PDB file of C-alpha atoms and ligand atoms in Angstrom:
ATOM      1  CA  MET A1259      -0.064   0.160   0.103  1.00  0.00           C
ATOM      2  CA  THR A1260       1.473   3.293  -0.790  1.00  0.00           C
ATOM      3  CA  GLN A1261       0.757   5.561   2.061  1.00  0.00           C
ATOM      4  CA  ASP A1262      -1.770   8.905   1.722  1.00  0.00           C
ATOM      5  CA  CYS A1263      -3.251   6.980  -1.072  1.00  0.00           C
ATOM      6  CA  ILE A1264      -7.189   7.557  -0.272  1.00  0.00           C
ATOM      7  CA  PHE A1265      -7.935   4.442  -3.069  1.00  0.00           C
ATOM      8  CA  CYS A1266      -5.490   2.122  -1.259  1.00  0.00           C
ATOM      9  CA  LYS A1267      -7.085   3.077   1.974  1.00  0.00           C
ATOM     10  CA  ILE A1268     -10.286   1.891   0.534  1.00  0.00           C
ATOM     11  CA  VAL A1269      -8.680  -1.339  -0.542  1.00  0.00           C
ATOM     12  CA  ALA A1270      -7.362  -1.926   2.875  1.00  0.00           C
ATOM     13  CA  GLY A1271     -10.758  -0.938   4.320  1.00  0.00           C
ATOM     14  CA  GLU A1272      -9.204   2.190   6.467  1.00  0.00           C
ATOM     15  CA  ILE A1273     -11.622   4.483   4.614  1.00  0.00           C
ATOM     16  CA  PRO A1274     -15.352   3.540   4.077  1.00  0.00           C
ATOM     17  CA  ALA A1275     -16.524   3.184   1.052  1.00  0.00           C
ATOM     18  CA  LYS A1276     -19.656   1.490  -0.657  1.00  0.00           C
ATOM     19  CA  LEU A1277     -18.261  -1.582  -1.903  1.00  0.00           C
ATOM     20  CA  VAL A1278     -20.128  -3.615  -4.823  1.00  0.00           C
ATOM     21  CA  TYR A1279     -17.626  -6.137  -5.704  1.00  0.00           C
ATOM     22  CA  GLN A1280     -14.007  -7.122  -4.581  1.00  0.00           C
ATOM     23  CA  ASP A1281     -11.769  -9.907  -5.161  1.00  0.00           C
ATOM     24  CA  GLU A1282      -7.869 -10.792  -5.011  1.00  0.00           C
ATOM     25  CA  GLN A1283      -7.217  -8.298  -7.869  1.00  0.00           C
ATOM     26  CA  VAL A1284      -9.760  -5.559  -8.070  1.00  0.00           C
ATOM     27  CA  THR A1285     -11.981  -3.470  -5.806  1.00  0.00           C
ATOM     28  CA  VAL A1286     -15.219  -1.260  -6.932  1.00  0.00           C
ATOM     29  CA  PHE A1287     -17.025   0.963  -5.158  1.00  0.00           C
ATOM     30  CA  HIS A1288     -19.508   3.677  -5.270  1.00  0.00           C
ATOM     31  CA  ASP A1289     -18.097   7.162  -6.634  1.00  0.00           C
ATOM     32  CA  ILE A1290     -18.691   9.918  -3.669  1.00  0.00           C
ATOM     33  CA  ASP A1291     -19.881  12.420  -6.107  1.00  0.00           C
ATOM     34  CA  PRO A1292     -21.886  10.488  -8.772  1.00  0.00           C
ATOM     35  CA  ARG A1293     -22.085  12.154 -11.793  1.00  0.00           C
ATOM     36  CA  ALA A1294     -24.866   9.782 -13.519  1.00  0.00           C
ATOM     37  CA  PRO A1295     -27.128   7.312 -11.860  1.00  0.00           C
ATOM     38  CA  VAL A1296     -24.823   4.779 -11.655  1.00  0.00           C
ATOM     39  CA  HIS A1297     -21.221   5.872 -11.322  1.00  0.00           C
ATOM     40  CA  VAL A1298     -18.826   3.121  -9.800  1.00  0.00           C
ATOM     41  CA  LEU A1299     -15.067   3.112  -9.880  1.00  0.00           C
ATOM     42  CA  ILE A1300     -12.903   0.172 -10.832  1.00  0.00           C
ATOM     43  CA  ILE A1301      -9.548   0.169  -9.381  1.00  0.00           C
ATOM     44  CA  PRO A1302      -6.603  -2.773  -8.718  1.00  0.00           C
ATOM     45  CA  ASN A1303      -6.026  -3.488  -5.363  1.00  0.00           C
ATOM     46  CA  ARG A1304      -2.595  -3.001  -5.798  1.00  0.00           C
ATOM     47  CA  HIS A1305      -1.188   0.985  -6.136  1.00  0.00           C
ATOM     48  CA  ILE A1306      -0.228   1.820 -10.051  1.00  0.00           C
ATOM     49  CA  ALA A1307      -0.309   5.370 -10.519  1.00  0.00           C
ATOM     50  CA  SER A1308      -2.075   5.669 -13.573  1.00  0.00           C
ATOM     51  CA  LEU A1309      -2.597   3.646 -17.309  1.00  0.00           C
ATOM     52  CA  THR A1310       1.032   5.314 -18.335  1.00  0.00           C
ATOM     53  CA  ALA A1311       2.495   3.480 -15.103  1.00  0.00           C
ATOM     54  CA  VAL A1312       0.908   0.238 -16.062  1.00  0.00           C
ATOM     55  CA  GLY A1313       3.522  -2.666 -17.023  1.00  0.00           C
ATOM     56  CA  ASP A1314       3.430  -5.893 -18.356  1.00  0.00           C
ATOM     57  CA  GLU A1315       3.260  -7.241 -14.727  1.00  0.00           C
ATOM     58  CA  ASP A1316      -0.172  -5.581 -14.177  1.00  0.00           C
ATOM     59  CA  ALA A1317      -1.747  -7.117 -17.677  1.00  0.00           C
ATOM     60  CA  ALA A1318      -3.712  -9.548 -15.336  1.00  0.00           C
ATOM     61  CA  ALA A1319      -5.069  -7.202 -12.673  1.00  0.00           C
ATOM     62  CA  VAL A1320      -5.975  -4.563 -15.659  1.00  0.00           C
ATOM     63  CA  GLY A1321      -7.363  -7.182 -17.471  1.00  0.00           C
ATOM     64  CA  ARG A1322      -9.448  -8.038 -14.801  1.00  0.00           C
ATOM     65  CA  LEU A1323     -10.440  -4.490 -14.167  1.00  0.00           C
ATOM     66  CA  LEU A1324     -12.058  -4.248 -17.674  1.00  0.00           C
ATOM     67  CA  THR A1325     -13.491  -8.057 -17.302  1.00  0.00           C
ATOM     68  CA  VAL A1326     -15.320  -6.711 -14.041  1.00  0.00           C
ATOM     69  CA  ALA A1327     -16.347  -3.504 -15.679  1.00  0.00           C
ATOM     70  CA  GLY A1328     -18.531  -5.832 -17.889  1.00  0.00           C
ATOM     71  CA  GLN A1329     -19.821  -7.949 -15.157  1.00  0.00           C
ATOM     72  CA  VAL A1330     -20.574  -4.542 -12.687  1.00  0.00           C
ATOM     73  CA  ALA A1331     -22.408  -3.180 -15.631  1.00  0.00           C
ATOM     74  CA  GLN A1332     -24.734  -6.140 -15.328  1.00  0.00           C
ATOM     75  CA  LEU A1333     -24.989  -6.139 -11.531  1.00  0.00           C
ATOM     76  CA  THR A1334     -25.898  -2.216 -11.892  1.00  0.00           C
ATOM     77  CA  GLY A1335     -28.555  -2.974 -14.342  1.00  0.00           C
ATOM     78  CA  VAL A1336     -26.799  -0.842 -17.223  1.00  0.00           C
ATOM     79  CA  ALA A1337     -25.830  -3.687 -19.415  1.00  0.00           C
ATOM     80  CA  GLU A1338     -28.836  -3.395 -21.408  1.00  0.00           C
ATOM     81  CA  THR A1339     -29.181   0.491 -21.969  1.00  0.00           C
ATOM     82  CA  GLY A1340     -25.411   1.066 -22.120  1.00  0.00           C
ATOM     83  CA  TYR A1341     -22.866   2.892 -20.221  1.00  0.00           C
ATOM     84  CA  ARG A1342     -19.124   4.354 -20.496  1.00  0.00           C
ATOM     85  CA  VAL A1343     -15.934   3.313 -19.150  1.00  0.00           C
ATOM     86  CA  THR A1344     -13.732   5.748 -18.890  1.00  0.00           C
ATOM     87  CA  VAL A1345      -9.735   6.051 -17.463  1.00  0.00           C
ATOM     88  CA  ASN A1346      -8.978   9.675 -16.897  1.00  0.00           C
ATOM     89  CA  VAL A1347      -5.076  10.025 -16.880  1.00  0.00           C
ATOM     90  CA  GLY A1348      -3.036  13.074 -15.914  1.00  0.00           C
ATOM     91  CA  ARG A1349      -3.739  16.477 -15.843  1.00  0.00           C
ATOM     92  CA  ASP A1350      -5.343  17.163 -19.460  1.00  0.00           C
ATOM     93  CA  GLY A1351      -7.359  14.053 -18.776  1.00  0.00           C
ATOM     94  CA  GLY A1352      -8.864  15.566 -15.686  1.00  0.00           C
ATOM     95  CA  GLN A1353      -6.968  12.754 -13.352  1.00  0.00           C
ATOM     96  CA  ALA A1354      -7.459  13.560  -9.430  1.00  0.00           C
ATOM     97  CA  VAL A1355      -6.716  10.586  -7.769  1.00  0.00           C
ATOM     98  CA  TYR A1356      -3.257   8.855  -8.764  1.00  0.00           C
ATOM     99  CA  HIS A1357      -4.181   5.128  -7.977  1.00  0.00           C
ATOM    100  CA  LEU A1358      -5.240   3.841 -11.566  1.00  0.00           C
ATOM    101  CA  HIS A1359      -9.284   3.677 -11.717  1.00  0.00           C
ATOM    102  CA  ALA A1360     -11.684   3.197 -14.354  1.00  0.00           C
ATOM    103  CA  HIS A1361     -15.208   4.887 -13.865  1.00  0.00           C
ATOM    104  CA  LEU A1362     -18.373   3.014 -14.881  1.00  0.00           C
ATOM    105  CA  LEU A1363     -20.903   5.879 -15.615  1.00  0.00           C
ATOM    106  CA  GLY A1364     -24.322   4.720 -17.077  1.00  0.00           C
ATOM    107  CA  GLY A1365     -28.550   5.140 -16.327  1.00  0.00           C
ATOM    108  CA  ARG A1366     -28.553   8.358 -18.687  1.00  0.00           C
ATOM    109  CA  ARG A1367     -27.713   9.276 -21.587  1.00  0.00           C
ATOM    110  CA  LEU A1368     -24.250  10.200 -22.145  1.00  0.00           C
ATOM    111  CA  SER A1369     -23.096  12.910 -24.653  1.00  0.00           C
ATOM    112  CA  TRP A1370     -19.974  12.453 -26.745  1.00  0.00           C
ATOM    113  CA  PRO A1371     -17.334  13.618 -26.608  1.00  0.00           C
ATOM    114  CA  PRO A1372     -16.426  14.481 -23.445  1.00  0.00           C
ATOM    115  CA  GLY A1373     -15.950  18.016 -22.517  1.00  0.00           C
TER     116      GLY A1373
HETATM  117  P1  5GP B2156     -10.484  11.347 -11.564  1.00  0.00           P
HETATM  118  O1  5GP B2156     -10.902  12.243 -11.722  1.00  0.00           O
HETATM  119  O2  5GP B2156      -9.293  10.999 -10.740  1.00  0.00           O
HETATM  120  O3  5GP B2156     -10.432  10.474 -12.731  1.00  0.00           O
HETATM  121  O4  5GP B2156     -11.403  10.829 -10.817  1.00  0.00           O
HETATM  122  C1  5GP B2156     -11.486  10.444  -9.343  1.00  0.00           C
HETATM  123  C2  5GP B2156     -13.222   9.981  -8.624  1.00  0.00           C
HETATM  124  O5  5GP B2156     -13.127   9.668  -7.257  1.00  0.00           O
HETATM  125  C3  5GP B2156     -14.090  11.219  -8.711  1.00  0.00           C
HETATM  126  O6  5GP B2156     -14.924  11.127  -9.352  1.00  0.00           O
HETATM  127  C4  5GP B2156     -14.166  11.382  -6.986  1.00  0.00           C
HETATM  128  O7  5GP B2156     -15.437  11.806  -6.710  1.00  0.00           O
HETATM  129  C5  5GP B2156     -14.134  10.030  -6.558  1.00  0.00           C
HETATM  130  N1  5GP B2156     -13.288  10.220  -5.122  1.00  0.00           N
HETATM  131  C6  5GP B2156     -12.122  11.065  -4.667  1.00  0.00           C
HETATM  132  N2  5GP B2156     -12.171  10.737  -3.464  1.00  0.00           N
HETATM  133  C7  5GP B2156     -12.911   9.793  -2.914  1.00  0.00           C
HETATM  134  C8  5GP B2156     -13.356   8.906  -1.631  1.00  0.00           C
HETATM  135  O8  5GP B2156     -12.424   9.234  -0.614  1.00  0.00           O
HETATM  136  N3  5GP B2156     -14.509   7.901  -1.766  1.00  0.00           N
HETATM  137  C9  5GP B2156     -14.856   7.732  -2.995  1.00  0.00           C
HETATM  138  N4  5GP B2156     -16.023   6.700  -3.164  1.00  0.00           N
HETATM  139  N5  5GP B2156     -14.908   7.968  -4.276  1.00  0.00           N
HETATM  140  C10 5GP B2156     -13.928   9.018  -4.307  1.00  0.00           C
HETATM  141 ZN1   ZN B2157      -3.445   3.618  -4.046  1.00  0.00          ZN
END
Protein backbone atom coordinates (compact mmCIF):
# COMPACT_ATOMS: atom_id res chain seq x y z
CA MET A 1 0.00 0.00 0.00
CA THR A 2 1.17 3.48 -0.85
CA GLN A 3 0.94 5.93 2.05
CA ASP A 4 -1.63 8.68 1.80
CA CYS A 5 -3.36 7.14 -1.22
CA ILE A 6 -7.11 7.27 -0.54
CA PHE A 7 -7.86 4.41 -2.90
CA CYS A 8 -5.24 2.18 -1.26
CA LYS A 9 -6.97 2.98 2.03
CA ILE A 10 -10.35 2.02 0.57
CA VAL A 11 -8.89 -1.31 -0.61
CA ALA A 12 -7.52 -1.89 2.90
CA GLY A 13 -10.85 -0.95 4.50
CA GLU A 14 -9.29 2.01 6.32
CA ILE A 15 -11.60 4.52 4.64
CA PRO A 16 -15.27 3.58 4.26
CA ALA A 17 -16.73 3.16 0.80
CA LYS A 18 -19.90 1.64 -0.61
CA LEU A 19 -18.35 -1.52 -1.98
CA VAL A 20 -19.97 -3.22 -4.95
CA TYR A 21 -17.46 -6.00 -5.50
CA GLN A 22 -14.01 -7.06 -4.36
CA ASP A 23 -11.68 -9.92 -5.22
CA GLU A 24 -7.97 -10.55 -4.93
CA GLN A 25 -7.16 -8.23 -7.83
CA VAL A 26 -9.75 -5.45 -8.01
CA THR A 27 -12.15 -3.44 -5.86
CA VAL A 28 -15.34 -1.73 -7.07
CA PHE A 29 -17.14 1.00 -5.11
CA HIS A 30 -19.57 3.84 -5.65
CA ASP A 31 -18.06 7.22 -6.53
CA ILE A 32 -18.50 9.68 -3.65
CA ASP A 33 -19.67 12.37 -6.12
CA PRO A 34 -21.76 10.50 -8.69
CA ARG A 35 -22.14 12.13 -12.11
CA ALA A 36 -24.73 9.66 -13.36
CA PRO A 37 -27.39 7.41 -11.77
CA VAL A 38 -24.79 4.64 -11.84
CA HIS A 39 -21.22 5.81 -11.19
CA VAL A 40 -18.78 3.30 -9.78
CA LEU A 41 -15.00 3.12 -9.73
CA ILE A 42 -13.09 -0.05 -10.54
CA ILE A 43 -9.52 -0.09 -9.23
CA PRO A 44 -6.64 -2.56 -8.99
CA ASN A 45 -5.95 -3.48 -5.37
CA ARG A 46 -2.24 -2.92 -5.93
CA HIS A 47 -1.22 0.71 -6.26
CA ILE A 48 -0.56 1.77 -9.86
CA ALA A 49 -0.41 5.56 -10.27
CA SER A 50 -2.03 5.82 -13.70
CA LEU A 51 -2.54 4.05 -17.00
CA THR A 52 0.83 5.40 -18.07
CA ALA A 53 2.47 3.53 -15.18
CA VAL A 54 0.96 0.16 -16.15
CA GLY A 55 3.67 -2.39 -16.87
CA ASP A 56 3.63 -5.88 -18.33
CA GLU A 57 3.50 -7.28 -14.78
CA ASP A 58 0.13 -5.55 -14.34
CA ALA A 59 -1.52 -7.19 -17.37
CA ALA A 60 -3.59 -9.64 -15.32
CA ALA A 61 -4.93 -6.97 -12.95
CA VAL A 62 -5.76 -4.54 -15.77
CA GLY A 63 -7.45 -7.32 -17.73
CA ARG A 64 -9.40 -8.23 -14.63
CA LEU A 65 -10.41 -4.57 -14.21
CA LEU A 66 -12.09 -4.49 -17.63
CA THR A 67 -13.61 -7.94 -17.21
CA VAL A 68 -15.18 -6.90 -13.91
CA ALA A 69 -16.42 -3.63 -15.47
CA GLY A 70 -18.63 -5.60 -17.83
CA GLN A 71 -19.90 -7.77 -14.99
CA VAL A 72 -20.61 -4.77 -12.75
CA ALA A 73 -22.58 -3.20 -15.61
CA GLN A 74 -24.87 -6.22 -15.43
CA LEU A 75 -24.97 -6.11 -11.64
CA THR A 76 -25.98 -2.44 -11.59
CA GLY A 77 -28.56 -2.82 -14.34
CA VAL A 78 -27.02 -0.71 -17.09
CA ALA A 79 -25.70 -3.47 -19.37
CA GLU A 80 -28.77 -3.38 -21.63
CA THR A 81 -29.19 0.40 -21.84
CA GLY A 82 -25.47 1.02 -22.19
CA TYR A 83 -22.74 2.72 -20.25
CA ARG A 84 -19.28 4.19 -20.52
CA VAL A 85 -15.99 3.04 -19.01
CA THR A 86 -13.48 5.88 -18.76
CA VAL A 87 -9.92 6.18 -17.54
CA ASN A 88 -8.78 9.75 -16.94
CA VAL A 89 -5.02 10.18 -17.24
CA GLY A 90 -2.90 13.09 -16.10
CA ARG A 91 -3.63 16.80 -16.03
CA ASP A 92 -5.32 17.17 -19.39
CA GLY A 93 -7.23 13.94 -18.86
CA GLY A 94 -8.66 15.29 -15.62
CA GLN A 95 -7.13 12.72 -13.29
CA ALA A 96 -7.51 13.80 -9.65
CA VAL A 97 -6.61 10.58 -7.81
CA TYR A 98 -3.30 8.99 -8.74
CA HIS A 99 -4.31 5.39 -8.19
CA LEU A 100 -5.46 3.86 -11.49
CA HIS A 101 -9.25 3.67 -11.73
CA ALA A 102 -11.90 3.17 -14.36
CA HIS A 103 -15.16 5.09 -14.04
CA LEU A 104 -18.27 3.18 -15.04
CA LEU A 105 -21.11 5.60 -15.80
CA GLY A 106 -24.61 4.73 -16.87
CA GLY A 107 -28.30 5.17 -16.27
CA ARG A 108 -28.61 8.27 -18.46
CA ARG A 109 -27.70 9.25 -22.01
CA LEU A 110 -24.04 10.31 -22.04
CA SER A 111 -22.86 12.97 -24.45
CA TRP A 112 -19.91 12.54 -26.78
CA PRO A 113 -17.20 13.71 -26.87
CA PRO A 114 -16.62 14.36 -23.17
CA GLY A 115 -15.86 17.99 -22.31
P1 LIG B 1 -10.52 11.17 -11.47
O1 LIG B 1 -10.86 12.62 -11.65
O2 LIG B 1 -9.18 11.00 -10.79
O3 LIG B 1 -10.64 10.38 -12.73
O4 LIG B 1 -11.65 10.59 -10.53
C1 LIG B 1 -11.53 10.47 -9.16
C2 LIG B 1 -12.90 10.12 -8.65
O5 LIG B 1 -12.78 9.66 -7.33
C3 LIG B 1 -13.87 11.31 -8.63
O6 LIG B 1 -15.01 10.99 -9.42
C4 LIG B 1 -14.20 11.47 -7.16
O7 LIG B 1 -15.55 11.83 -6.92
C5 LIG B 1 -13.87 10.11 -6.58
N1 LIG B 1 -13.42 10.13 -5.20
C6 LIG B 1 -12.48 10.94 -4.66
N2 LIG B 1 -12.30 10.67 -3.36
C7 LIG B 1 -13.15 9.65 -3.06
C8 LIG B 1 -13.42 8.93 -1.85
O8 LIG B 1 -12.84 9.15 -0.79
N3 LIG B 1 -14.37 7.95 -1.93
C9 LIG B 1 -15.03 7.68 -3.09
N4 LIG B 1 -15.96 6.69 -3.05
N5 LIG B 1 -14.79 8.32 -4.24
C10 LIG B 1 -13.86 9.31 -4.23
ZN1 LIG C 1 -3.11 3.66 -4.16
